[in-house]
Amino acid sequence: MAEPVKTKRRYDSSHRKEQAAATRREILDAAQRRFESDGYAATTMQAIAAEAGVALKTVYVAFETKSGLLRALWHVLLRGDAGDAPMGQRRWYQELLAEPDPERQLRMNASASRTVKVRAAPIMDVIRSAAPLDADIAELWSRIQSEFYAMQRPIVESLQAKDALKPELDVTRACDILWSLNHPDVWQLLVGQRGWTPAEYEQWFGDTVCAQLLAGATS
């Protein structure tokens, strides 16, 4: 009697990948809690591992360094998910650029600004505070600001293409204004220190940037 042919079990890595992603998310959540409550300098990788309920080695394998962990956390909070698509390729940003009405375009930007800052502002404060103490975090903070400026320029160029900018403004000056009004420091001052609600910030930002940039608007 012939022996039954043994078939090699196909290795399914999907479950392992799901587990790894879940563990990574737990570590990021734990890091966010610790960074926001204790600050960057006082938070240790051991404390994050304990908060997440994983081995310290697991944290190092996933992120290598504390600065690498903070950088990864920033990317998730900025984008709103763990996807790799940069902000400039996100659907909401492409829809903003395609909006034909200049005022609506700027108010869409104000709404997006509110959404991102509600999600990421506490970690932005952690990064800003840690920048003078850690060269890696200083580089991250510098890159955040330069990329943030770069995100504003296509919006301004879109306004210029529609002849919507005030005649006395060129693209660079208009971009400087939009970047300054949209800067995380302004959110921190108005919402963090003065107690404005996110809705009040969005309304003010939308009103102000329209008055400052759009032709026909009064400052």
PDB file of C-alpha atoms in Angstrom, residues 2 16 21 36 73 88 107 132 140 167 176-177 199 211 218:
ATOM      1  CA  ALA A   2       1.434   3.316  -1.037  1.00  0.00           C
ATOM      2  CA  ARG A  16       2.670  37.240  12.169  1.00  0.00           C
ATOM      3  CA  ALA A  21       1.865  45.689  13.558  1.00  0.00           C
ATOM      4  CA  GLU A  36       3.345  63.566  26.932  1.00  0.00           C
ATOM      5  CA  LEU A  73       5.318  58.408  16.566  1.00  0.00           C
ATOM      6  CA  GLY A  88       1.475  65.783  -0.164  1.00  0.00           C
ATOM      7  CA  ARG A 107     -10.922  77.356   4.905  1.00  0.00           C
ATOM      8  CA  PRO A 132      17.856  71.789  22.294  1.00  0.00           C
ATOM      9  CA  LEU A 140      13.561  66.338  13.341  1.00  0.00           C
ATOM     10  CA  PRO A 167      -1.662  92.239  -5.982  1.00  0.00           C
ATOM     11  CA  ASP A 176       5.542  83.269   4.609  1.00  0.00           C
ATOM     12  CA  ILE A 177       2.224  84.650   5.867  1.00  0.00           C
ATOM     13  CA  ALA A 199     -13.188  75.439  16.642  1.00  0.00           C
ATOM     14  CA  ALA A 211      -8.123  88.622   4.917  1.00  0.00           C
ATOM     15  CA  THR A 218      -9.946  93.778   3.816  1.00  0.00           C
TER      16      THR A 218
END
